[in-house]
PDB file of C-alpha atoms in Angstrom:
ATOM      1  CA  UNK A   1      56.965 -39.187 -10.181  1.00 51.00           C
ATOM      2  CA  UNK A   2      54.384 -38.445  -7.601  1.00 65.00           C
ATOM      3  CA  UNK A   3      52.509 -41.579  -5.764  1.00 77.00           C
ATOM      4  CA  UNK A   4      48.910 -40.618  -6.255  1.00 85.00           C
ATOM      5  CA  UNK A   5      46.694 -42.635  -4.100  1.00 92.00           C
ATOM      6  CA  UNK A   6      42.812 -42.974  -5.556  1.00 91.00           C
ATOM      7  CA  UNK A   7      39.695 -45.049  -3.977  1.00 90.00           C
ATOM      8  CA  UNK A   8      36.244 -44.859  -2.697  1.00 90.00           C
ATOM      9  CA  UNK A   9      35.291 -43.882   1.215  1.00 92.00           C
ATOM     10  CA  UNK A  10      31.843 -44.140   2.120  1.00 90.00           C
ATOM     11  CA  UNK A  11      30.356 -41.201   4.501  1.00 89.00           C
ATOM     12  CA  UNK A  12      27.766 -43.072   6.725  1.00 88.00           C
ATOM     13  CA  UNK A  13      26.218 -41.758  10.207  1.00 87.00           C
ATOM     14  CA  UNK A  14      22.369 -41.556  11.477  1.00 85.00           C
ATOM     15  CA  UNK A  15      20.565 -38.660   9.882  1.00 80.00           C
ATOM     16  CA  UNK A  16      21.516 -35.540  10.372  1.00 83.00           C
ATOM     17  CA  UNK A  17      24.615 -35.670  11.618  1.00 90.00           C
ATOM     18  CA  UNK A  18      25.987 -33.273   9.039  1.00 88.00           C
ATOM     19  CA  UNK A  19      26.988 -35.893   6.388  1.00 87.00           C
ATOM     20  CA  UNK A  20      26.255 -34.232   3.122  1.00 83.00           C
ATOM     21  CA  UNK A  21      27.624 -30.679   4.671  1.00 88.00           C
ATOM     22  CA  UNK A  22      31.049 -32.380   5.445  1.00 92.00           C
ATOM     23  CA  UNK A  23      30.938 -34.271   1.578  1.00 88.00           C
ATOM     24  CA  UNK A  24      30.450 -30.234   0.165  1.00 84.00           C
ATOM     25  CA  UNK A  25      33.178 -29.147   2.813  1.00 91.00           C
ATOM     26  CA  UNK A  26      35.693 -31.388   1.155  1.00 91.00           C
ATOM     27  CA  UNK A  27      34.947 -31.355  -2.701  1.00 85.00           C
ATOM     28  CA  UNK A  28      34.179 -27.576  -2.766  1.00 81.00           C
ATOM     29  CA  UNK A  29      31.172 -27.447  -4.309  1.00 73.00           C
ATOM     30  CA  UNK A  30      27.173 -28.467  -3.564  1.00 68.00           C
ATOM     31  CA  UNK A  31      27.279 -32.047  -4.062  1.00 67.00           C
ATOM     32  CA  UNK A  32      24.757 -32.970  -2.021  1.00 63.00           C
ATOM     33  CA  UNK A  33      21.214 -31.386  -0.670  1.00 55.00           C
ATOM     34  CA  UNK A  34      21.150 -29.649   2.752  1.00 52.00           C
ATOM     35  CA  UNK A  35      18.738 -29.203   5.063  1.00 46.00           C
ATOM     36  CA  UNK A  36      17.957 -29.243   8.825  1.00 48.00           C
ATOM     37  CA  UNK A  37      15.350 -31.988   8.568  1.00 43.00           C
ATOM     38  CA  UNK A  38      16.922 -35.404   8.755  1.00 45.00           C
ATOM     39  CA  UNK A  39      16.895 -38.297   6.204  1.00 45.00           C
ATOM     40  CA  UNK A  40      17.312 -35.090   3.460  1.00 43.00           C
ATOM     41  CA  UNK A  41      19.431 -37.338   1.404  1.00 42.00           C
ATOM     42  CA  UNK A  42      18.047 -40.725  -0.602  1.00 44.00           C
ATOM     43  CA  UNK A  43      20.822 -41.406  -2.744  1.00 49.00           C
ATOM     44  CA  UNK A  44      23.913 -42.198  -2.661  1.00 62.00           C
ATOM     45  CA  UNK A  45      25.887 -38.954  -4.161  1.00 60.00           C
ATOM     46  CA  UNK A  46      29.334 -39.251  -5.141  1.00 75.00           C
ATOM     47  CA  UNK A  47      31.496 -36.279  -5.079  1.00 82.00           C
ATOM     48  CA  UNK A  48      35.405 -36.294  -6.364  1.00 86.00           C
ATOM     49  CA  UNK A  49      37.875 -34.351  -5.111  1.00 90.00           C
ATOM     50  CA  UNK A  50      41.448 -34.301  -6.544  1.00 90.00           C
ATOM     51  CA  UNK A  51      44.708 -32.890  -5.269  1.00 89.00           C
ATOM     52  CA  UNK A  52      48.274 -32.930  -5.667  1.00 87.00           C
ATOM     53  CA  UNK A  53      48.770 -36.308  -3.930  1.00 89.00           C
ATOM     54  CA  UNK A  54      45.566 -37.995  -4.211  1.00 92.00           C
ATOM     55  CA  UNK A  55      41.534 -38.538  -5.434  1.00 91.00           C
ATOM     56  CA  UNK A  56      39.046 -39.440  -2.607  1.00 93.00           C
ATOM     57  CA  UNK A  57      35.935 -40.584  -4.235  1.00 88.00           C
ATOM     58  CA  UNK A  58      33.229 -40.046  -1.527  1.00 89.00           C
ATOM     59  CA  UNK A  59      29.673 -41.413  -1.230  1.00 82.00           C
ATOM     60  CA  UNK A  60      27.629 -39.945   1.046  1.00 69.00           C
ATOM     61  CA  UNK A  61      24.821 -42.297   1.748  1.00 66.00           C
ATOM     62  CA  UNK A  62      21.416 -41.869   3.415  1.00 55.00           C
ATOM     63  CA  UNK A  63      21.258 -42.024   7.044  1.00 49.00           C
ATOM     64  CA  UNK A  64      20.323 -45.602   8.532  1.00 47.00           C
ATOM     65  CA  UNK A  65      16.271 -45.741   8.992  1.00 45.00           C
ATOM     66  CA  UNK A  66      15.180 -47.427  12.063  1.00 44.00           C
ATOM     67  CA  UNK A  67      11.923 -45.461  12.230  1.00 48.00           C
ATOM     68  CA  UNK A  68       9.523 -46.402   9.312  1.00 45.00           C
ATOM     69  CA  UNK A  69       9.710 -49.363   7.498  1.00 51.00           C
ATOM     70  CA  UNK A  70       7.807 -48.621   3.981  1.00 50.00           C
ATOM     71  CA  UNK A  71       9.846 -49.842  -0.022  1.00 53.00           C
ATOM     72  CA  UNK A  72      11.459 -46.217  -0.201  1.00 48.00           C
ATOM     73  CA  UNK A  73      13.633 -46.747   3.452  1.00 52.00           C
ATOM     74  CA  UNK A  74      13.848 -50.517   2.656  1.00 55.00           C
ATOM     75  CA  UNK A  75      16.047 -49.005  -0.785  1.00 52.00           C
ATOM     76  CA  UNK A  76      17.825 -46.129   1.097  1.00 52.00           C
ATOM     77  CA  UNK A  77      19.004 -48.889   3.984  1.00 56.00           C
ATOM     78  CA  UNK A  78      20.108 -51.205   1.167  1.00 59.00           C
ATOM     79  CA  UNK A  79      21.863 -48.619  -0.241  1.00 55.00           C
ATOM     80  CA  UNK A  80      23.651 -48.050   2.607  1.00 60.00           C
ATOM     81  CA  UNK A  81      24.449 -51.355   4.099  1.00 63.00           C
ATOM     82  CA  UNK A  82      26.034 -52.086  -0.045  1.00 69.00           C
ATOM     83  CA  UNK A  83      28.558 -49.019  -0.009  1.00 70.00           C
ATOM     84  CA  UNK A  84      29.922 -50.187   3.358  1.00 77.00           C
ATOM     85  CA  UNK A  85      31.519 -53.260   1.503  1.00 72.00           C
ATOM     86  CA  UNK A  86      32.084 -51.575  -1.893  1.00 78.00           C
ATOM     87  CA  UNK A  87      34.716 -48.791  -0.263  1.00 87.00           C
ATOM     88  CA  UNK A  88      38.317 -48.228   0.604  1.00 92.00           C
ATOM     89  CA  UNK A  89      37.651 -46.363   3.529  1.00 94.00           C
ATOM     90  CA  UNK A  90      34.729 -45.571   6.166  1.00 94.00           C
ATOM     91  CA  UNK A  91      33.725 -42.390   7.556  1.00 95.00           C
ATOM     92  CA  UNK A  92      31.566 -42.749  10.058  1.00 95.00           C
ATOM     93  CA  UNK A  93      30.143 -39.513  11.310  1.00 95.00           C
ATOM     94  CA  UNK A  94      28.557 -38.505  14.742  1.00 96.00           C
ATOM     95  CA  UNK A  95      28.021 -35.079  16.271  1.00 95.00           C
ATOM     96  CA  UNK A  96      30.054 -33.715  18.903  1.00 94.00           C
ATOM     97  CA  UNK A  97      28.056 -34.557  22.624  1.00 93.00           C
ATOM     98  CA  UNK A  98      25.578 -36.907  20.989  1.00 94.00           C
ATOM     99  CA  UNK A  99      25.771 -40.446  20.782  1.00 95.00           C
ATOM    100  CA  UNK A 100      23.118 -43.212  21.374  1.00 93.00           C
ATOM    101  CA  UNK A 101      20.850 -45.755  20.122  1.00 91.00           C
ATOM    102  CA  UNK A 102      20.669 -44.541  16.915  1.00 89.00           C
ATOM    103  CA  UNK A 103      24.654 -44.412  16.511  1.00 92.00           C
ATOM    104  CA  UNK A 104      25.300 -47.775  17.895  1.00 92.00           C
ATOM    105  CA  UNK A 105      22.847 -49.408  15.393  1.00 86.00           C
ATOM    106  CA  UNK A 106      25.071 -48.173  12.620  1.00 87.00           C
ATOM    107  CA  UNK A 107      27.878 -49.075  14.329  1.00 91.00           C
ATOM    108  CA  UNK A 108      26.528 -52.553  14.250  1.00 88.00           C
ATOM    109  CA  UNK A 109      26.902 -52.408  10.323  1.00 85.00           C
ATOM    110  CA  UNK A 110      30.243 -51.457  10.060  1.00 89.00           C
ATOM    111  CA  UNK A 111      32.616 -53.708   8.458  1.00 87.00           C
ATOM    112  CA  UNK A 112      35.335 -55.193   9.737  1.00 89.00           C
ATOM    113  CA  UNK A 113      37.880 -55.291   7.110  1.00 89.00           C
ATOM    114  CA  UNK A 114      37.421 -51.874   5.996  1.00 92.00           C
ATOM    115  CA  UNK A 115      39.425 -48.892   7.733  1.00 95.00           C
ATOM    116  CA  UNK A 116      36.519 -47.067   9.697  1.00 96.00           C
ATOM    117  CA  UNK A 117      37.930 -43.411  10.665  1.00 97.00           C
ATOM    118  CA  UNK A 118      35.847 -42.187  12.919  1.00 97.00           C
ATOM    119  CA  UNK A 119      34.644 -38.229  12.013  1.00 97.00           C
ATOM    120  CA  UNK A 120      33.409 -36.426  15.201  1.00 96.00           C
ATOM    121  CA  UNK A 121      31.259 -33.575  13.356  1.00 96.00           C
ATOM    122  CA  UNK A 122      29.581 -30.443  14.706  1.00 95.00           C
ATOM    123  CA  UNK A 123      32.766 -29.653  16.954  1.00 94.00           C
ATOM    124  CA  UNK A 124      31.881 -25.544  17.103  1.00 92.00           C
ATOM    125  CA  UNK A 125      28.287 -26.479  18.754  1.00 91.00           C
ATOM    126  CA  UNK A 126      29.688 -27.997  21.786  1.00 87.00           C
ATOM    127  CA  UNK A 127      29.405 -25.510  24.437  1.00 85.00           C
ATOM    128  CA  UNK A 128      31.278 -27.071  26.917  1.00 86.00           C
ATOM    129  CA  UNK A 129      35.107 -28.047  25.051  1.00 85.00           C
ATOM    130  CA  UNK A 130      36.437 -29.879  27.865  1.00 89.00           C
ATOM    131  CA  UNK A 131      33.710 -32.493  27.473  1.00 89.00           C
ATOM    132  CA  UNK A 132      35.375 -33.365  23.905  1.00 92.00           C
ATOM    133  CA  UNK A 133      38.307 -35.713  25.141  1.00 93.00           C
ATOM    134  CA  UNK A 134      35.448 -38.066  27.219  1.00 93.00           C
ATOM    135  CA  UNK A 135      33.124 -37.952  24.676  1.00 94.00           C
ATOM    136  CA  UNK A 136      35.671 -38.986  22.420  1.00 94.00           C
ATOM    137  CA  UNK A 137      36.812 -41.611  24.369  1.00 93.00           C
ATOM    138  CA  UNK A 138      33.064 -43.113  24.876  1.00 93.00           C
ATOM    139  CA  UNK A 139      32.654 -43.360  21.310  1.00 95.00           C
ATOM    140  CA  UNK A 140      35.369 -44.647  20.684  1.00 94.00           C
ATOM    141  CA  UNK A 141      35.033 -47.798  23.076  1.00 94.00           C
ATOM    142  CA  UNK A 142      32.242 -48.995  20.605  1.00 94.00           C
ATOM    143  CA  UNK A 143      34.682 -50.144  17.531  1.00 95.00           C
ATOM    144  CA  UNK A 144      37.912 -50.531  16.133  1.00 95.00           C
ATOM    145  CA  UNK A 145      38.753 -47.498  14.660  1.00 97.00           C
ATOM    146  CA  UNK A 146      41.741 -46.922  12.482  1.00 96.00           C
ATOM    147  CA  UNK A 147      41.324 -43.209  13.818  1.00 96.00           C
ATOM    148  CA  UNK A 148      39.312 -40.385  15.753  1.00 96.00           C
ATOM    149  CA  UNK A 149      38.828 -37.140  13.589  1.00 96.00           C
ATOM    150  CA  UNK A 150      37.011 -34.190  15.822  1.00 96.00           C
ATOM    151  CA  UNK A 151      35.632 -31.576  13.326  1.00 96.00           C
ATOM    152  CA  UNK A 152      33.342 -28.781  12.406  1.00 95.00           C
ATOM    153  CA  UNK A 153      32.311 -29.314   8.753  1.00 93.00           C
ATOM    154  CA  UNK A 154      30.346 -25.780   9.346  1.00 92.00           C
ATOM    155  CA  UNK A 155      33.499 -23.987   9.619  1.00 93.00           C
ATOM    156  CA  UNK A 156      35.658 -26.249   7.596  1.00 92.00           C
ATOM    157  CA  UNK A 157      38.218 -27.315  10.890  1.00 94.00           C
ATOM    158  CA  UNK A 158      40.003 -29.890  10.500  1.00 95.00           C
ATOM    159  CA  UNK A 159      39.105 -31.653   7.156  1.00 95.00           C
ATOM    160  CA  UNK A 160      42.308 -31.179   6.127  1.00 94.00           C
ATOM    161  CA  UNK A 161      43.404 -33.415   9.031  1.00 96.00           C
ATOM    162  CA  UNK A 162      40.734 -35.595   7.862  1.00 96.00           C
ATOM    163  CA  UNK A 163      41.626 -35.796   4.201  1.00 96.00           C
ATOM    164  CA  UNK A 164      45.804 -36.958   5.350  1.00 95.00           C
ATOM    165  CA  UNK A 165      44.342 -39.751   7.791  1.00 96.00           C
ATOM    166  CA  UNK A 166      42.114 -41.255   4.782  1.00 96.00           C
ATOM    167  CA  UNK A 167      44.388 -41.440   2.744  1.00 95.00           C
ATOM    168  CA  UNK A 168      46.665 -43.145   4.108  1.00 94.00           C
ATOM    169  CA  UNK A 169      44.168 -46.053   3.428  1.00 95.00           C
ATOM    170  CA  UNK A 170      43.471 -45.985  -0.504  1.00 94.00           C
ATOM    171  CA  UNK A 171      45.503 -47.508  -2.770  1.00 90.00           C
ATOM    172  CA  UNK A 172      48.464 -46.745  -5.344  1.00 82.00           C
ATOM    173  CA  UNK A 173      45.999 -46.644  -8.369  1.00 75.00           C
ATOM    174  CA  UNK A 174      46.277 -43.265  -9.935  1.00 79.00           C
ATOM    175  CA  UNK A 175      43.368 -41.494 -11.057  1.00 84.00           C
ATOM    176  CA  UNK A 176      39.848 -42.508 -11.551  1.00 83.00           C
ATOM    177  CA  UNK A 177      38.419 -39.709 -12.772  1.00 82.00           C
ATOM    178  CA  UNK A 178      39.186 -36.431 -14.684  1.00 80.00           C
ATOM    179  CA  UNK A 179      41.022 -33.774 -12.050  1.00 82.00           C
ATOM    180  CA  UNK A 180      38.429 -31.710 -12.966  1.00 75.00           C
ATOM    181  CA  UNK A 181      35.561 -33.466 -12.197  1.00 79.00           C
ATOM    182  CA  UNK A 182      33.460 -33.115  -8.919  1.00 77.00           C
ATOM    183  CA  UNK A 183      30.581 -35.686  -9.591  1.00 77.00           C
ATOM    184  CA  UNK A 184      29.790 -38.905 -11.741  1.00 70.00           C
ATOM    185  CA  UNK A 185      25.933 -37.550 -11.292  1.00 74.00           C
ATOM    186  CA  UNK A 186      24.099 -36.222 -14.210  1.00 75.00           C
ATOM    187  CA  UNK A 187      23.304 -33.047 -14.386  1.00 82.00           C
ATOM    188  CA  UNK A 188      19.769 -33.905 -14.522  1.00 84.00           C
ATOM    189  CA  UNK A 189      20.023 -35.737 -11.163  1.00 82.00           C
ATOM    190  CA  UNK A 190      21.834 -32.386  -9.495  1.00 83.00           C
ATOM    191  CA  UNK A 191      18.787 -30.753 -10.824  1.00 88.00           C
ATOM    192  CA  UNK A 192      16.462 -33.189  -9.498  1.00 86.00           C
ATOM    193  CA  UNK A 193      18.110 -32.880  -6.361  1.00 84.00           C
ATOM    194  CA  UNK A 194      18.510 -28.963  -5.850  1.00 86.00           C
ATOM    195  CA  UNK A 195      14.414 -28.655  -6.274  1.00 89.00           C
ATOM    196  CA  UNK A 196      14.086 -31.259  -3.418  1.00 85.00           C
ATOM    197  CA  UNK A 197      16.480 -29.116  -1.220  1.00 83.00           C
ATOM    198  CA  UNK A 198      14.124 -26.378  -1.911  1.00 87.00           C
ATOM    199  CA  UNK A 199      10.890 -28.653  -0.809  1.00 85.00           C
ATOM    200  CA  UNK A 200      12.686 -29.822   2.383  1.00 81.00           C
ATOM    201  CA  UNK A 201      13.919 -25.876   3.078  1.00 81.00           C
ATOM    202  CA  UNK A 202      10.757 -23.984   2.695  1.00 81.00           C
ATOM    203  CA  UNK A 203       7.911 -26.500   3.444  1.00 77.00           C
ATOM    204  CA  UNK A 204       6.510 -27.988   7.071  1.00 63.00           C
ATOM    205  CA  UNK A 205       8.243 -30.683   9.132  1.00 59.00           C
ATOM    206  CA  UNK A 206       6.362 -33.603   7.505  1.00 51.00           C
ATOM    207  CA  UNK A 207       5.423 -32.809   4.184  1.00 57.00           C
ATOM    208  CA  UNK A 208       8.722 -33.053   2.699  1.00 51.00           C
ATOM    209  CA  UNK A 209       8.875 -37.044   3.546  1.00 58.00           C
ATOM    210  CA  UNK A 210       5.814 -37.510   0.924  1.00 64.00           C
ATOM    211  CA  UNK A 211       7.798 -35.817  -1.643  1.00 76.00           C
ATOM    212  CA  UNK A 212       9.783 -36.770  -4.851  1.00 82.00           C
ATOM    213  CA  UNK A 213      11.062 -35.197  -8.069  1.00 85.00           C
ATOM    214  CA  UNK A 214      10.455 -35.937 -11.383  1.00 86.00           C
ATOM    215  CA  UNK A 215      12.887 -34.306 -14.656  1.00 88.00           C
ATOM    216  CA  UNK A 216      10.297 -34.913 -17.212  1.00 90.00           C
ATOM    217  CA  UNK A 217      12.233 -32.747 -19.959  1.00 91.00           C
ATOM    218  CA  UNK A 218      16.232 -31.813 -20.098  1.00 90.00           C
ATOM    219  CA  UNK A 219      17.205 -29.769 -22.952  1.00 91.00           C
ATOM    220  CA  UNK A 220      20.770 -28.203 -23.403  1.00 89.00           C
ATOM    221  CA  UNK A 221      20.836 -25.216 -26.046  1.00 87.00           C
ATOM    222  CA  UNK A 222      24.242 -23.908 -25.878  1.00 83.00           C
ATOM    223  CA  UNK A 223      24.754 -22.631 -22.464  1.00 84.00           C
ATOM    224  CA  UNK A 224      21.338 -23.135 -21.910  1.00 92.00           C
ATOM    225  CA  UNK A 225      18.781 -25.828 -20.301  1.00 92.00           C
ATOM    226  CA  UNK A 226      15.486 -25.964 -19.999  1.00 94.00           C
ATOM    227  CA  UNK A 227      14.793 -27.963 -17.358  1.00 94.00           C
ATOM    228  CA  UNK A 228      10.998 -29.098 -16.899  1.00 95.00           C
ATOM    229  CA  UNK A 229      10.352 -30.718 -13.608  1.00 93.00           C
ATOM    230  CA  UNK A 230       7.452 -32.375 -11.774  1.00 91.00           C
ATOM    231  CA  UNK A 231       7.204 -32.518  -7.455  1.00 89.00           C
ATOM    232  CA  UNK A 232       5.491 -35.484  -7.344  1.00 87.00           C
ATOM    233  CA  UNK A 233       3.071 -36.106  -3.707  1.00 85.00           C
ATOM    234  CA  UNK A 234       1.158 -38.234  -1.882  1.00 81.00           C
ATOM    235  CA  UNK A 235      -2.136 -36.397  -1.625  1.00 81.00           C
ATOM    236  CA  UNK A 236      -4.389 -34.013  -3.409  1.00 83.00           C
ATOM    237  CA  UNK A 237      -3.890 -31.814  -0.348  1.00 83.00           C
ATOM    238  CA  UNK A 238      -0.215 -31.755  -0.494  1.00 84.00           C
ATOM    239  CA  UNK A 239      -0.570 -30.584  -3.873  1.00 87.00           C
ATOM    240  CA  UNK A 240      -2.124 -27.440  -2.450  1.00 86.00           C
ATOM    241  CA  UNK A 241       0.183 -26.890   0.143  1.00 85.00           C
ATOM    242  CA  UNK A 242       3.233 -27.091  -2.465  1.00 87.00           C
ATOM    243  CA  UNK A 243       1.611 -24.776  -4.788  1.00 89.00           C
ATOM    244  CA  UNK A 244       1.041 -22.417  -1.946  1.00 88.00           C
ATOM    245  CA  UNK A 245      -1.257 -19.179  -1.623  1.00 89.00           C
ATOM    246  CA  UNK A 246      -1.185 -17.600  -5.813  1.00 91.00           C
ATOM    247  CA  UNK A 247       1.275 -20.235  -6.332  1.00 91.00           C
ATOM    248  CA  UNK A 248       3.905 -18.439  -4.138  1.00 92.00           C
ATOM    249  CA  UNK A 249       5.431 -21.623  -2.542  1.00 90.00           C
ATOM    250  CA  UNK A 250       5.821 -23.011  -5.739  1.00 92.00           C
ATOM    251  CA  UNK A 251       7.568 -19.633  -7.318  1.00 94.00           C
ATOM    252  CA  UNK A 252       9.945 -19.608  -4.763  1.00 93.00           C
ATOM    253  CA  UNK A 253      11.015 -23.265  -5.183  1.00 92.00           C
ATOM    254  CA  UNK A 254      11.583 -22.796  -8.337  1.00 94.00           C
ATOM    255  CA  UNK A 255      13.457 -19.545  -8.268  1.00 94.00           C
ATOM    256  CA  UNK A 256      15.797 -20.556  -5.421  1.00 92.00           C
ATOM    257  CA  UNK A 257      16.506 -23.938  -7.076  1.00 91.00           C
ATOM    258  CA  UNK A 258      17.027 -21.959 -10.489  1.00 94.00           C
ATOM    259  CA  UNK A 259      19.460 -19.606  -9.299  1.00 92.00           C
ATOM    260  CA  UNK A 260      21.300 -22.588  -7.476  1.00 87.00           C
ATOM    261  CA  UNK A 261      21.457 -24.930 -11.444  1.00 88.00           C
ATOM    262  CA  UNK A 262      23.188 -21.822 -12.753  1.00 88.00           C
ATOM    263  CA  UNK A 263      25.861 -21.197 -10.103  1.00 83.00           C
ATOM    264  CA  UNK A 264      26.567 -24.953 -10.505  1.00 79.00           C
ATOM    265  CA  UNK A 265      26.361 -25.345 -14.285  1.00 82.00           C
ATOM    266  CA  UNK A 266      27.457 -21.663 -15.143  1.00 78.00           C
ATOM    267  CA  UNK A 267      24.943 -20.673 -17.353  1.00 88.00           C
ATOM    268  CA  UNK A 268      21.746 -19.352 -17.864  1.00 93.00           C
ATOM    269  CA  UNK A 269      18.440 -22.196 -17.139  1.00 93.00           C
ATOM    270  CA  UNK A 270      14.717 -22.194 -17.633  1.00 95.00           C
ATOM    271  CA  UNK A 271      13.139 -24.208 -15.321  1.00 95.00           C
ATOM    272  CA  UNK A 272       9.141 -24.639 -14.907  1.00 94.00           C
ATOM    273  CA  UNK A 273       8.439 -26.300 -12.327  1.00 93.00           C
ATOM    274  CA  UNK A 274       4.732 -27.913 -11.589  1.00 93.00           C
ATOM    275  CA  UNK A 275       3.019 -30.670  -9.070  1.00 91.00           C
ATOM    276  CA  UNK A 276       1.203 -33.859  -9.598  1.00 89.00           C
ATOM    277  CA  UNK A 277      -0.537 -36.558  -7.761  1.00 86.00           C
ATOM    278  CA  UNK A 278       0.908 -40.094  -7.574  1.00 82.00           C
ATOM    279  CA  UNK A 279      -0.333 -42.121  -4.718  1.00 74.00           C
ATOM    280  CA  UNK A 280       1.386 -44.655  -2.763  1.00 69.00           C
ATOM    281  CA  UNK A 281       4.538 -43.539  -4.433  1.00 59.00           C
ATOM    282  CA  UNK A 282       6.740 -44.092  -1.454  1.00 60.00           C
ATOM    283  CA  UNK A 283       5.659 -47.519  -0.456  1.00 58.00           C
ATOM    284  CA  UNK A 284       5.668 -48.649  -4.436  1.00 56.00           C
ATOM    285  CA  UNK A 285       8.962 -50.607  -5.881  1.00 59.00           C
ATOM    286  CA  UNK A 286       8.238 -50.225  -9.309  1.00 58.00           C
ATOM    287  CA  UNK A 287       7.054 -46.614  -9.020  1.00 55.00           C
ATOM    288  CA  UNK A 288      10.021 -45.941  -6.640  1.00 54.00           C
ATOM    289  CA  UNK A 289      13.157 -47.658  -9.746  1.00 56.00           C
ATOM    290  CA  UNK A 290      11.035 -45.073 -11.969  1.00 53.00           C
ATOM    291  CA  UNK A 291      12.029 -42.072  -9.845  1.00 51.00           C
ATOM    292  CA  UNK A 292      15.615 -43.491  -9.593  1.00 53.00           C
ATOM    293  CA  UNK A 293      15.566 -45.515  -6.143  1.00 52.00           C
ATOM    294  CA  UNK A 294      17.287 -48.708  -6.600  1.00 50.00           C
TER     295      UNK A 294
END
């Protein structure tokens, strides 16, 4: 019989390094939220993927907040800081020709009895290919790694290289989790989570940040939901900008999120999507465990 090797490995890295691109690079599917503006992702997403041999388990957590200090990064660094000690394995991601301050103070978290691979991302972008081997070597100086993985999560290189080094390091358990499963999320939280992608996509640089979702209503009928959904903001003049000239910012949230709920749950959704006021609701614990920040 087989040996199939199962356990957790925590994807951790400063924001925007490409973290949640390389977790939907290896499972297959949109796990987690994309966008070009860091700190995208708040929570930590777990996607599964299963193969002949083994089932990596992978959270991918927020990127480490040095910037702002307000309850909502106070959660996403805890949040972080607990999946570095509740893992089999440790990918620690940094892009290719870019390394400093902001690196090294996650560095400074990671633990020292866990096998840290280190995942050198954004491999393509490097313009000049002979500066790979240094820059690999200057990184590397930092820590202890059980191993140096260079690749482009963009153009899916090397993950396969990646996938055989981690698992050398998780155990002889068997599975975990159904083969065909891809997340322990809800569908409600993928939903919640595809109409922030949306925000972060097609708003400014800053509104975004002052942004949350609430799923006020799921209903399953069949192959149907009906998904009701409220972007929750800081100000009354977010609220505008959301909603955007005859609503059309708001439309297209909706419709691009829409069409992205029914490619993941394969079927048809309603979604109506609307915006509302809450003040404060980044810099408010109890208002923060309501929108599902621990």
């Amino acid at each position: 019989m087989k040996e199939i090797r199962s356990g957790y490995l925590a994807i951790v890295g400063r924001p925007n390094v490409g973290k949640s691109t390389l977790l939907n690079r290896l499972v297959g599917e949109k796990i987690s939220i994309v966008s070009r503006k860091a700190q995208t992702t708040r929570h930590r997403i777990t996607g599964i993927l299963t193969n002949d041999d083994a089932q990596f388990v992978f959270v991918d957590t927020p990127g480490f907040q040095t910037k702002f200090s307000n309850a909502l990064n106070r959660a996403m660094n805890r949040g972080v800081t607990q999946t570095l000690h509740d893992v089999d394995v440790v990918l620690f991601v940094v892009e290719a020709g870019r390394y400093d301050a902001k690196d090294q103070a996650v560095v400074r978290l990671l633990p020292k009895d866990v096998p840290v691979i280190l995942v050198v991302n954004k491999t393509d972008q490097l313009k000049n290919k002979d500066a790979l081997l240094p820059f690999l070597a200057q990184v590397a100086a930092d820590f202890d790694y059980t191993a140096v993985v260079p690749v482009s999560a963009a153009k899916g290189r090397q993950t396969d290289e990646l996938l055989k080094e981690a698992r050398k390091h998780l155990p002889n358990e068997g599975l975990m989790f159904g083969e065909d499963e891809l997340t322990d999320k809800s569908e409600r939280f993928l939903a919640s989570e595809y109409i922030r992608e949306k925000v972060f996509r097609l708003l400014g640089d800053e509104l975004p940040y002052a942004t949350a979702v609430e799923i006020e209503r799921f209903e399953t009928e069949g192959a149907l939901r009906r998904i009701f959904a409220a972007i929750v903001v800081d100000r009354e003049s977010h609220k505008a900008i959301v909603i955007g000239k005859g609503g059309e910012s708001l439309k297209r949230i909706a419709s691009e999120a829409r069409q992205d709920m029914e490619r993941l749950f394969d079927g048809k959704v309603y979604l109506e999507v609307w915006v509302k006021v809450k003040s404060g609701w980044n810099d408010d614990e109890r208002l923060l465990k309501s929108l599902g920040y621990d």
